[in-house]
Amino acid sequence: MGSRMCDHLDIGIETDEPFLEHEYRTGPLAAEIFRHVPIEQRATLIRAIRLAHESQMSRPRTSLRQVLRGWQKGRRVTVFLGHDADGGSPDLSGEIEDVTAGWVIHESAVTITKAPATWRTAIKVGDRLDHWVDIPVLGHRIITEIQSEEDVIRLHLDGIARIPGVPHIAELL
Amino acid sequence: MAMSYDIGLLKDAMPDWETLTIDALAKRILEDLPAEFMLTTVRNICTAYHKCEEESDCEPIQFLRADDGAGMTLECWIRDTKDGEGNFANPHIEGHLDLHEIGIQISANSVLLTDLPASITARDLEGTPVSDLIEMPVLERRIIESVKTTDNNVLLQLSRLAPLSWKDEMERWNDAI
């Protein structure tokens, strides 16, 4: 299969509903993951997002559906489709895991799996996240809640605005 | 480290890979697919099969399409076959190639032409290699067994190839399951 054919490759079953990009919202992490998805995978990804949205229509709106998983620069990445709490708009959220560094980042939280023991008492609500861990993709976020259990610390972060549409992916369609 | 992706919904149901069959054209299409698309393709075969299972009298479901932007599209479909008593027997994957610029559609066991050169009659074609008309690797050594013509179309039935076993033929793919 020539490379040109791969540029127009589209894997997945047909969807019944039209794709209305303006209905979607995307979290910054999901957008960051999308930014690295190569062009030849994008039609397939849009199809998966549409199928997940259709499938969500018949399920409780609280459930998440996984639409992409993979590896980017040695980090495990995952994208889920859910619905926002207010109007039920389809909402894409991302998750990035760096096993070597010992963290998993979500749209509104960070799970640190290799935190020094002293951190459990040192980290305070209201601290800036980048004071403790340098994860540029999260930007300047404030810690709003701390949970810890054995070696794992989970830091909840202040909210950040969602991006309208499905950036980097839908714009080329 | 290279980037890799696995795109699609979680697998709700999987075909019985032991009994899954695939035709020669679909095999060719999937074998030509670069390795980075295998996980995604297998995932979407599962989604298509699940949908097929959910519907009582399911039509074939397309799970892959590609377009070279220069007049050729290719597709893969999955469908459930039935045995002699009408019971569902096993899932089957079919390939389809459409050279729409020149009016030729190719399936594993047939070729549909929108036109024949005036100098050729249907009778001339029976028993001849289809490669005399269309040169494509997938049609090599295939003999035209019968010809049906309508006003605008000519259907060439080729010497029949039996469905292939996924398990035996798609060994490289079984690691992606």
Short mmCIF file of C-alpha atoms in Angstrom, two decimals:
data_model
loop_
_atom_site.label_atom_id
_atom_site.label_comp_id
_atom_site.label_asym_id
_atom_site.label_seq_id
_atom_site.Cartn_x
_atom_site.Cartn_y
_atom_site.Cartn_z
CA MET A 1 0.00 0.00 0.00
CA GLY A 2 1.61 3.24 -1.14
CA SER A 3 2.21 6.11 1.24
CA ARG A 4 -0.35 8.18 -0.63
CA MET A 5 -2.98 5.53 0.01
CA CYS A 6 -2.07 5.56 3.70
CA ASP A 7 -2.68 9.32 3.82
CA HIS A 8 -6.29 8.56 2.94
CA LEU A 9 -6.66 5.49 5.09
CA ASP A 10 -9.72 5.39 7.31
CA ILE A 11 -10.26 2.40 9.58
CA GLY A 12 -13.48 1.74 11.46
CA ILE A 13 -17.16 1.11 10.92
CA GLU A 14 -19.59 3.64 9.52
CA THR A 15 -21.26 6.08 11.89
CA ASP A 16 -24.93 7.00 11.73
CA GLU A 17 -24.70 10.55 13.08
CA PRO A 18 -23.00 13.46 11.31
CA PHE A 19 -19.80 14.84 12.82
CA LEU A 20 -20.53 18.18 14.47
CA GLU A 21 -17.14 19.37 15.59
CA HIS A 22 -18.45 22.47 17.35
CA GLU A 23 -20.20 20.24 19.92
CA TYR A 24 -16.91 18.82 21.16
CA ARG A 25 -14.57 20.12 23.86
CA THR A 26 -10.99 18.96 24.28
CA GLY A 27 -8.77 19.08 27.33
CA PRO A 28 -5.24 20.47 26.94
CA LEU A 29 -3.64 17.06 27.48
CA ALA A 30 -5.80 15.44 24.83
CA ALA A 31 -4.95 18.34 22.50
CA GLU A 32 -1.24 17.80 23.20
CA ILE A 33 -1.60 14.11 22.35
CA PHE A 34 -3.54 14.98 19.17
CA ARG A 35 -0.78 17.38 18.12
CA HIS A 36 1.58 14.44 17.63
CA VAL A 37 -0.83 12.09 15.86
CA PRO A 38 0.39 11.71 12.27
CA ILE A 39 -1.86 12.76 9.43
CA GLU A 40 -2.44 9.21 8.20
CA GLN A 41 -4.02 8.25 11.53
CA ARG A 42 -6.35 11.23 11.82
CA ALA A 43 -9.35 10.08 9.77
CA THR A 44 -9.36 6.86 11.77
CA LEU A 45 -9.16 8.80 15.02
CA ILE A 46 -12.07 11.05 14.10
CA ARG A 47 -14.08 7.98 13.22
CA ALA A 48 -13.27 6.39 16.59
CA ILE A 49 -14.31 9.60 18.39
CA ARG A 50 -17.60 9.68 16.48
CA LEU A 51 -18.27 6.01 17.23
CA ALA A 52 -17.52 6.58 20.90
CA HIS A 53 -19.93 9.53 20.95
CA GLU A 54 -22.65 7.45 19.33
CA SER A 55 -22.04 4.65 21.75
CA GLN A 56 -22.19 7.11 24.67
CA MET A 57 -25.65 8.20 23.63
CA SER A 58 -27.02 4.86 24.80
CA ARG A 59 -25.01 4.67 28.02
CA PRO A 60 -24.92 6.60 31.27
CA ARG A 61 -23.28 9.91 30.48
CA THR A 62 -20.77 9.42 33.27
CA SER A 63 -18.99 6.57 31.55
CA LEU A 64 -15.78 7.17 29.62
CA ARG A 65 -14.90 5.46 26.38
CA GLN A 66 -11.31 4.98 25.37
CA VAL A 67 -10.68 6.11 21.78
CA LEU A 68 -6.89 6.06 21.49
CA ARG A 69 -3.97 4.51 23.26
CA GLY A 70 -0.39 4.49 22.19
CA TRP A 71 3.13 5.68 22.78
CA GLN A 72 4.60 9.11 22.14
CA LYS A 73 8.28 9.65 22.87
CA GLY A 74 8.40 6.77 25.30
CA ARG A 75 5.32 7.88 27.21
CA ARG A 76 2.08 5.98 27.32
CA VAL A 77 -0.81 8.14 26.09
CA THR A 78 -4.53 7.53 26.27
CA VAL A 79 -7.53 9.59 25.17
CA PHE A 80 -11.04 9.11 26.51
CA LEU A 81 -14.37 10.49 25.40
CA GLY A 82 -16.84 11.45 28.10
CA HIS A 83 -19.40 14.19 28.52
CA ASP A 84 -19.09 17.37 30.50
CA ALA A 85 -21.11 17.76 33.64
CA ASP A 86 -23.24 20.66 32.41
CA GLY A 87 -24.78 20.20 29.03
CA GLY A 88 -23.64 16.75 28.06
CA SER A 89 -21.26 17.99 25.38
CA PRO A 90 -18.81 15.34 24.23
CA ASP A 91 -15.56 15.95 26.03
CA LEU A 92 -12.13 14.55 25.17
CA SER A 93 -9.62 14.10 27.91
CA GLY A 94 -6.06 12.85 27.84
CA GLU A 95 -3.77 10.93 30.10
CA ILE A 96 0.02 10.70 29.79
CA GLU A 97 2.14 8.28 31.77
CA ASP A 98 5.89 8.49 32.16
CA VAL A 99 6.93 5.30 33.89
CA THR A 100 10.57 6.32 34.12
CA ALA A 101 9.81 9.64 35.74
CA GLY A 102 7.10 8.07 37.87
CA TRP A 103 4.05 10.14 37.06
CA VAL A 104 0.70 9.93 35.37
CA ILE A 105 -0.94 13.19 34.39
CA HIS A 106 -4.64 13.66 33.84
CA GLU A 107 -6.50 16.79 32.80
CA SER A 108 -7.07 17.85 36.43
CA ALA A 109 -4.70 15.75 38.48
CA VAL A 110 -1.23 14.26 38.73
CA THR A 111 -0.42 10.89 40.22
CA ILE A 112 3.18 10.63 41.38
CA THR A 113 4.37 7.10 41.93
CA LYS A 114 7.97 7.75 42.88
CA ALA A 115 7.64 10.66 45.24
CA PRO A 116 10.24 11.07 47.99
CA ALA A 117 8.77 10.15 51.36
CA THR A 118 9.16 13.71 52.65
CA TRP A 119 6.81 15.11 50.01
CA ARG A 120 3.75 13.66 51.69
CA THR A 121 3.93 16.19 54.47
CA ALA A 122 5.71 18.96 52.57
CA ILE A 123 3.27 19.51 49.70
CA LYS A 124 0.48 21.88 50.62
CA VAL A 125 -2.85 22.78 49.05
CA GLY A 126 -2.36 26.06 47.20
CA ASP A 127 1.22 25.26 46.12
CA ARG A 128 2.09 25.66 42.49
CA LEU A 129 2.54 22.25 40.89
CA ASP A 130 5.73 23.26 39.08
CA HIS A 131 7.30 23.99 42.46
CA TRP A 132 7.29 20.22 42.99
CA VAL A 133 7.34 18.55 39.58
CA ASP A 134 8.30 20.02 36.25
CA ILE A 135 5.75 18.82 33.71
CA PRO A 136 5.55 21.67 31.19
CA VAL A 137 2.47 20.35 29.40
CA LEU A 138 0.38 21.03 32.53
CA GLY A 139 1.32 24.71 32.65
CA HIS A 140 1.13 26.73 35.85
CA ARG A 141 -1.42 24.88 37.92
CA ILE A 142 -2.36 25.14 41.57
CA ILE A 143 -2.76 22.10 43.82
CA THR A 144 -6.30 22.03 45.21
CA GLU A 145 -6.38 18.67 46.98
CA ILE A 146 -3.85 16.05 48.06
CA GLN A 147 -4.40 12.34 48.48
CA SER A 148 -1.64 9.97 49.46
CA GLU A 149 -1.40 6.28 50.02
CA GLU A 150 1.88 4.45 50.61
CA ASP A 151 4.25 5.58 47.84
CA VAL A 152 1.60 7.19 45.68
CA ILE A 153 0.57 10.84 45.88
CA ARG A 154 -2.33 12.18 43.89
CA LEU A 155 -2.53 15.93 43.46
CA HIS A 156 -5.75 17.49 42.23
CA LEU A 157 -5.28 20.68 40.23
CA ASP A 158 -7.28 23.81 39.60
CA GLY A 159 -9.42 23.77 36.49
CA ILE A 160 -8.27 24.82 33.08
CA ALA A 161 -10.38 25.84 30.11
CA ARG A 162 -11.29 23.23 27.55
CA ILE A 163 -10.51 23.90 23.90
CA PRO A 164 -13.49 24.09 21.54
CA GLY A 165 -13.62 21.42 18.83
CA VAL A 166 -11.10 18.67 18.19
CA PRO A 167 -7.83 20.56 17.60
CA HIS A 168 -5.16 19.25 15.22
CA ILE A 169 -7.39 16.38 14.15
CA ALA A 170 -10.62 17.74 12.72
CA GLU A 171 -9.11 20.81 11.11
CA LEU A 172 -7.56 18.82 8.31
CA LEU A 173 -10.69 16.97 7.35
CA MET B 1 11.32 5.86 20.57
CA ALA B 2 8.86 5.59 17.71
CA MET B 3 5.25 6.63 18.12
CA SER B 4 2.58 3.99 17.83
CA TYR B 5 -1.17 4.09 18.11
CA ASP B 6 -4.09 1.80 18.69
CA ILE B 7 -7.25 3.67 17.79
CA GLY B 8 -10.83 2.61 18.34
CA LEU B 9 -13.28 1.45 20.95
CA LEU B 10 -12.53 -1.28 23.45
CA LYS B 11 -13.16 -4.77 22.17
CA ASP B 12 -16.68 -5.80 23.22
CA ALA B 13 -16.61 -9.05 21.30
CA MET B 14 -14.10 -10.80 19.12
CA PRO B 15 -14.66 -13.03 16.15
CA ASP B 16 -13.71 -16.64 16.58
CA TRP B 17 -10.26 -16.26 15.05
CA GLU B 18 -10.09 -20.03 14.54
CA THR B 19 -13.06 -20.02 12.17
CA LEU B 20 -12.64 -16.54 10.68
CA THR B 21 -12.04 -16.64 6.94
CA ILE B 22 -10.69 -14.04 4.57
CA ASP B 23 -10.73 -13.79 0.81
CA ALA B 24 -7.62 -13.39 -1.32
CA LEU B 25 -8.19 -9.71 -2.08
CA ALA B 26 -8.74 -8.71 1.55
CA LYS B 27 -5.66 -10.71 2.47
CA ARG B 28 -3.68 -8.74 -0.07
CA ILE B 29 -5.04 -5.40 1.17
CA LEU B 30 -4.30 -6.21 4.81
CA GLU B 31 -0.86 -7.60 4.03
CA ASP B 32 0.02 -4.36 2.27
CA LEU B 33 -1.03 -2.33 5.29
CA PRO B 34 1.98 -0.93 7.18
CA ALA B 35 2.58 -2.58 10.55
CA GLU B 36 1.64 0.55 12.51
CA PHE B 37 -1.99 0.12 11.46
CA MET B 38 -2.36 -3.50 12.55
CA LEU B 39 -3.53 -2.91 16.13
CA THR B 40 -6.08 -0.35 15.01
CA THR B 41 -7.34 -2.60 12.22
CA VAL B 42 -7.75 -5.61 14.49
CA ARG B 43 -9.58 -3.44 17.04
CA ASN B 44 -11.96 -2.24 14.36
CA ILE B 45 -12.53 -5.74 13.00
CA CYS B 46 -13.69 -6.58 16.53
CA THR B 47 -16.00 -3.52 16.66
CA ALA B 48 -17.46 -4.39 13.25
CA TYR B 49 -17.95 -8.00 14.25
CA HIS B 50 -19.65 -6.95 17.50
CA LYS B 51 -22.07 -4.74 15.58
CA CYS B 52 -22.70 -7.57 13.15
CA GLU B 53 -23.49 -9.88 16.06
CA GLU B 54 -25.83 -7.39 17.72
CA GLU B 55 -28.05 -7.10 14.66
CA SER B 56 -30.20 -10.09 13.84
CA ASP B 57 -29.91 -9.97 10.06
CA CYS B 58 -26.77 -7.97 9.63
CA GLU B 59 -25.57 -6.63 6.33
CA PRO B 60 -21.82 -6.75 5.69
CA ILE B 61 -20.01 -4.03 7.63
CA GLN B 62 -17.17 -2.02 6.19
CA PHE B 63 -14.25 -1.55 8.57
CA LEU B 64 -11.51 -0.12 6.32
CA ARG B 65 -11.39 2.24 3.38
CA ALA B 66 -8.59 4.02 1.59
CA ASP B 67 -8.32 6.29 -1.40
CA ASP B 68 -5.15 7.03 -3.33
CA GLY B 69 -6.56 10.33 -4.54
CA ALA B 70 -5.89 9.21 -8.12
CA GLY B 71 -8.91 7.10 -8.96
CA MET B 72 -8.52 4.03 -6.79
CA THR B 73 -10.30 3.12 -3.57
CA LEU B 74 -10.08 -0.04 -1.56
CA GLU B 75 -12.29 -1.42 1.15
CA CYS B 76 -12.54 -4.32 3.58
CA TRP B 77 -15.80 -5.68 4.94
CA ILE B 78 -16.79 -8.30 7.47
CA ARG B 79 -19.93 -10.38 7.36
CA ASP B 80 -21.36 -13.41 9.05
CA THR B 81 -21.86 -16.37 6.76
CA LYS B 82 -24.68 -18.88 7.15
CA ASP B 83 -24.58 -22.63 6.82
CA GLY B 84 -27.01 -24.70 4.73
CA GLU B 85 -29.66 -24.49 7.47
CA GLY B 86 -29.48 -20.73 7.78
CA ASN B 87 -27.53 -20.71 11.04
CA PHE B 88 -24.63 -18.33 11.45
CA ALA B 89 -21.50 -20.25 10.55
CA ASN B 90 -18.42 -18.05 10.74
CA PRO B 91 -17.34 -14.47 10.11
CA HIS B 92 -15.73 -13.74 6.79
CA ILE B 93 -13.63 -10.78 5.60
CA GLU B 94 -13.93 -9.54 2.04
CA GLY B 95 -11.87 -7.10 0.06
CA HIS B 96 -13.01 -4.78 -2.68
CA LEU B 97 -11.06 -2.60 -5.09
CA ASP B 98 -12.67 0.16 -7.14
CA LEU B 99 -10.78 1.78 -10.00
CA HIS B 100 -13.51 4.31 -10.54
CA GLU B 101 -11.61 6.45 -13.01
CA ILE B 102 -11.54 3.56 -15.48
CA GLY B 103 -14.75 1.84 -14.40
CA ILE B 104 -13.45 -1.40 -12.94
CA GLN B 105 -14.49 -3.00 -9.64
CA ILE B 106 -12.60 -6.03 -8.40
CA SER B 107 -13.64 -8.57 -5.79
CA ALA B 108 -12.01 -11.86 -4.90
CA ASN B 109 -13.99 -13.87 -7.40
CA SER B 110 -15.35 -11.37 -9.87
CA VAL B 111 -14.59 -8.25 -11.86
CA LEU B 112 -17.20 -5.71 -12.88
CA LEU B 113 -16.48 -3.55 -15.91
CA THR B 114 -18.60 -0.62 -16.90
CA ASP B 115 -17.67 -1.10 -20.50
CA LEU B 116 -15.96 -3.52 -22.88
CA PRO B 117 -13.99 -2.48 -25.92
CA ALA B 118 -16.23 -2.86 -28.95
CA SER B 119 -13.88 -5.38 -30.50
CA ILE B 120 -14.35 -7.85 -27.64
CA THR B 121 -17.46 -9.96 -27.16
CA ALA B 122 -18.46 -11.78 -24.03
CA ARG B 123 -17.98 -15.14 -25.74
CA ASP B 124 -14.35 -14.25 -26.53
CA LEU B 125 -13.60 -13.80 -22.85
CA GLU B 126 -14.79 -17.05 -21.33
CA GLY B 127 -11.90 -19.35 -20.51
CA THR B 128 -9.26 -16.68 -20.97
CA PRO B 129 -7.02 -15.21 -18.27
CA VAL B 130 -8.46 -12.01 -16.85
CA SER B 131 -4.91 -10.61 -16.90
CA ASP B 132 -5.33 -10.34 -20.67
CA LEU B 133 -7.78 -7.52 -19.92
CA ILE B 134 -6.46 -6.10 -16.64
CA GLU B 135 -2.92 -6.44 -15.44
CA MET B 136 -2.87 -6.55 -11.68
CA PRO B 137 -0.95 -8.89 -9.38
CA VAL B 138 -4.12 -9.88 -7.56
CA LEU B 139 -5.66 -11.12 -10.83
CA GLU B 140 -2.71 -13.18 -12.04
CA ARG B 141 -3.54 -16.73 -13.16
CA ARG B 142 -7.27 -16.17 -12.79
CA ILE B 143 -9.48 -17.50 -15.56
CA ILE B 144 -12.77 -15.93 -16.62
CA GLU B 145 -15.36 -18.67 -16.14
CA SER B 146 -18.47 -16.81 -17.21
CA VAL B 147 -19.54 -13.41 -18.44
CA LYS B 148 -22.81 -11.64 -17.76
CA THR B 149 -23.66 -8.47 -19.55
CA THR B 150 -26.31 -5.86 -18.96
CA ASP B 151 -26.81 -2.56 -20.75
CA ASN B 152 -23.80 -0.87 -19.23
CA ASN B 153 -22.01 -3.48 -17.18
CA VAL B 154 -20.03 -6.62 -17.76
CA LEU B 155 -19.59 -9.02 -14.85
CA LEU B 156 -16.70 -11.46 -15.15
CA GLN B 157 -16.97 -14.45 -12.83
CA LEU B 158 -13.49 -15.78 -12.18
CA SER B 159 -12.28 -19.25 -11.33
CA ARG B 160 -13.36 -19.46 -7.73
CA LEU B 161 -10.88 -19.20 -4.88
CA ALA B 162 -12.05 -20.79 -1.65
CA PRO B 163 -12.07 -18.59 1.47
CA LEU B 164 -8.76 -18.69 3.32
CA SER B 165 -8.32 -19.38 7.00
CA TRP B 166 -7.36 -16.23 8.94
CA LYS B 167 -5.45 -18.30 11.46
CA ASP B 168 -3.31 -19.98 8.82
CA GLU B 169 -2.90 -17.12 6.36
CA MET B 170 -2.55 -14.08 8.60
CA GLU B 171 0.08 -15.39 10.94
CA ARG B 172 1.85 -12.03 11.23
CA TRP B 173 -1.44 -10.46 12.33
CA ASN B 174 -2.21 -12.92 15.08
CA ASP B 175 0.28 -11.18 17.34
CA ALA B 176 -1.89 -8.05 17.17
CA ILE B 177 -4.96 -9.88 18.47
#
